[in-house]
XYZ file of C-alpha atoms in Angstrom:
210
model
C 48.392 102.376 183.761
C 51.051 104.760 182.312
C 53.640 106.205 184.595
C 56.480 108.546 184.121
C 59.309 110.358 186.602
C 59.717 113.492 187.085
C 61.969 115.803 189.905
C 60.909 118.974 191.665
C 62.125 120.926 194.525
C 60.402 123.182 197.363
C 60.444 126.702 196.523
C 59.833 129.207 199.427
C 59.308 132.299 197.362
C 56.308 133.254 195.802
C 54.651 135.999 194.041
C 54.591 136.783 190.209
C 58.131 138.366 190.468
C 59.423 135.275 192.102
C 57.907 133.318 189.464
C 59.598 135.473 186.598
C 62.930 134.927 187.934
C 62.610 130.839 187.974
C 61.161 131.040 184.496
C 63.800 133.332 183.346
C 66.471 130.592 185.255
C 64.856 127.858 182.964
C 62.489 126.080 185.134
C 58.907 126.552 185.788
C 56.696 127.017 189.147
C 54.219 124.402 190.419
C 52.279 123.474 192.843
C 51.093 120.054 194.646
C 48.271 119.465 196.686
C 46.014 117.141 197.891
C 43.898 115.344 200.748
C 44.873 115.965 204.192
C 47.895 118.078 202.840
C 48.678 121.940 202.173
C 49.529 122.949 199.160
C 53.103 122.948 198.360
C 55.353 125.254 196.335
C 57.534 124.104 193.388
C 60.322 124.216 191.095
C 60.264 121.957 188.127
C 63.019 121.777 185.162
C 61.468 123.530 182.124
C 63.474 121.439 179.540
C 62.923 118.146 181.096
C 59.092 118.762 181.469
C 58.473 120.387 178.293
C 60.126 116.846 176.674
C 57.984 114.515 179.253
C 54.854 116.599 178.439
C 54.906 115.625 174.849
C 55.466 111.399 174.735
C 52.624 111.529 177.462
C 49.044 111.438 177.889
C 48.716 114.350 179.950
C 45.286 113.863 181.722
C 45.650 109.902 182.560
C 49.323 109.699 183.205
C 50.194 108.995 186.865
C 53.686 111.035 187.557
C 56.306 109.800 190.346
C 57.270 113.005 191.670
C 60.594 113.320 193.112
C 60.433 116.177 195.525
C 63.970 116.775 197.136
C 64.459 113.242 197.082
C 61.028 111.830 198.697
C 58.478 110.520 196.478
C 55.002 110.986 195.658
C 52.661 109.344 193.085
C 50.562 112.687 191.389
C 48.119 113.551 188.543
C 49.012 117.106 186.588
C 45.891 118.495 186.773
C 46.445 122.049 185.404
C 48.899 123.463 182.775
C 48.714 126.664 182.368
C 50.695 128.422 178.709
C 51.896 131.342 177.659
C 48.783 132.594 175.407
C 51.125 133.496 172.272
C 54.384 131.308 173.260
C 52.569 128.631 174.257
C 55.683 128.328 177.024
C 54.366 126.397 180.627
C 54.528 129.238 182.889
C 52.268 126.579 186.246
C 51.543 123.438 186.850
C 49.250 121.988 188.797
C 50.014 118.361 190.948
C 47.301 116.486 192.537
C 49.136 113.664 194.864
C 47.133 110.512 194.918
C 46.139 108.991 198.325
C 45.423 105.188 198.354
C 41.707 103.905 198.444
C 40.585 107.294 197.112
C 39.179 107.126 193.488
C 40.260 110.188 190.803
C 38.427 111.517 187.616
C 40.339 111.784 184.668
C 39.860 111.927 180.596
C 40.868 108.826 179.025
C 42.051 108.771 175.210
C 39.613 106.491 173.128
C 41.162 103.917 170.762
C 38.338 102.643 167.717
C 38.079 99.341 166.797
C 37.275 97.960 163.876
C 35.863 99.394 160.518
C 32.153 99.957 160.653
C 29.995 97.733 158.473
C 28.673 101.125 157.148
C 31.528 102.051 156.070
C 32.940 98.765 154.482
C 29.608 97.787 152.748
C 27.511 101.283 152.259
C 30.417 104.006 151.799
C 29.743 105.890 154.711
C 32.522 107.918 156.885
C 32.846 107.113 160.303
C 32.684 110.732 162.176
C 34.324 110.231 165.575
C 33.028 113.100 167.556
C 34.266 112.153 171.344
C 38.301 111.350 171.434
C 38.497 111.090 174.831
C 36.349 109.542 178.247
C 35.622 111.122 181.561
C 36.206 108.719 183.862
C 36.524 108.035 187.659
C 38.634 105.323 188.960
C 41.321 103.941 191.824
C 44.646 105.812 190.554
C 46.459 101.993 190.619
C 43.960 101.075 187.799
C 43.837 104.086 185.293
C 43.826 102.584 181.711
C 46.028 103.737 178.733
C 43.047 104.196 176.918
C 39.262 102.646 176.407
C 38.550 100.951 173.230
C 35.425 100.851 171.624
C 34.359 98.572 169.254
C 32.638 100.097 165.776
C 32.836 97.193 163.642
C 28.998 96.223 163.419
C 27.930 100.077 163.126
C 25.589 100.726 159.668
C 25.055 103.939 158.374
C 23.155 106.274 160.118
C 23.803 104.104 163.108
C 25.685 105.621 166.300
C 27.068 104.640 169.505
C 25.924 106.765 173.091
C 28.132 106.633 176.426
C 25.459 104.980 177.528
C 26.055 101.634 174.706
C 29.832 101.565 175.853
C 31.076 98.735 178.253
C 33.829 99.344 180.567
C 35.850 97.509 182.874
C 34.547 96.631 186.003
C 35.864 99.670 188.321
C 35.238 102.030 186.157
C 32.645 104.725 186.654
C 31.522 106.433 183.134
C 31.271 110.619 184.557
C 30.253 111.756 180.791
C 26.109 112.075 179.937
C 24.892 109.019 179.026
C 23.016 110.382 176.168
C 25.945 111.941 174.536
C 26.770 110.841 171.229
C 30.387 109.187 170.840
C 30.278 108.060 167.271
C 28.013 108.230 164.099
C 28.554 106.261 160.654
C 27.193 109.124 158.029
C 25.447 109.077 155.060
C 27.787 108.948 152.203
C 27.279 111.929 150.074
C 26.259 111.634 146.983
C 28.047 113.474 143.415
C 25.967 115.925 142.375
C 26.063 115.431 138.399
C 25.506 119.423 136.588
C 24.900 118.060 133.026
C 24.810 114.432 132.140
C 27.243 112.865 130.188
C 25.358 112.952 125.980
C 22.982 115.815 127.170
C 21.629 117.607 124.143
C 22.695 121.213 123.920
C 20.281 123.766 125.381
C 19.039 125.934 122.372
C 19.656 129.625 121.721
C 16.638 131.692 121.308
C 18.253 135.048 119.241
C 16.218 137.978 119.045
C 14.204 138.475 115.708
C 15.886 141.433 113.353
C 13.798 144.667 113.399
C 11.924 145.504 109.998
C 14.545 148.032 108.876
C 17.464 145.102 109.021
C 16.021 143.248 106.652
């Protein structure tokens, strides 16, 4: 399980002008809530979470929330951007209560080189990057692997071929294609090497060019 601090403090104001004066004062609104607790206004750092956001996996990585100085173990479930910054302007904090499970989208790490690919020249097209999971928050992987080695080509892998760890509840279709080993495409030659050259029919002179 990956973890990572952050600090926050209770704001009191809200509104959208509230929240364009704390964006303009460098730090960004949020908000945590959760079971058997009212949602809760924040103030968050914008430098420090703008840094933190990028060496983390967003979706999976359990945050220790400092809020005025008392603690609480959260999942960011919303980040909301500025559409042509791309600036955080909200977050969203679920906290985690113990002996409750969470969902959450788990990075996939492949495994191995598929036979199809070693022995037959195909390309292994990796269509799902990431799991949808469900799971006790103390226990949320890094990532799943998922083993491609003995895949042939034109062979694939479903959600519903992949083995997890025990406590681990797979929330994605089971029919839904993770992987695929493709044909290899083949060159398409447009005149073979030694071809003869095509002949030229000309047009026969009239009778007054002889």
């Amino acid at each position: 399980m990956s973890t990572a601090s952050l600090s926050a403090s209770v704001r009191t104001e809200t509104g959208k002008g509230a929240a364009r004066k704390i964006r303009q004062a460098g730090s960004i609104p949020a908000v945590i809530y959760g079971h058997g607790r009212e949602a809760q206004s924040l103030t968050i750092n914008a430098r420090e979470t703008d840094k933190l956001l990028k060496s983390i996996a967003i979706s999976s990585t359990v945050i220790e929330l400092s809020i005025d100085g008392k603690s609480s173990r959260t999942l960011i479930r919303e980040v909301q951007r500025h559409p042509f910054k791309r600036t955080i302007t909200h977050i969203d904090f679920q906290e985690l209560v113990a002996g409750e499970t969470v969902s959450v989208h788990c990075p996939i790490v492949y495994i191995g080189v598929p036979e199809g690919v070693r022995l037959e020249g195909g390309l292994l097209d990796q269509i799902m990057h990431q799991l949808h999971i469900e799971v006790d928050p103390s226990a949320i992987p890094n990532h799943i692997d998922v083993d491609v080695s003995s895949l042939k080509v034109g062979k694939s892998l479903h959600v519903s071929d992949l083995t997890l760890p025990a406590g681990i509840k797979l929330l994605d279709e089971p029919g839904t294609t993770v992987c695929i080993v493709q044909v290899p495409k083949v060159a398409v030659e447009t005149v073979a090497d030694g071809a003869a050259e095509p002949e030229v029919i000309r047009a026969k002179p009239k009778a007054d060019e002889k």
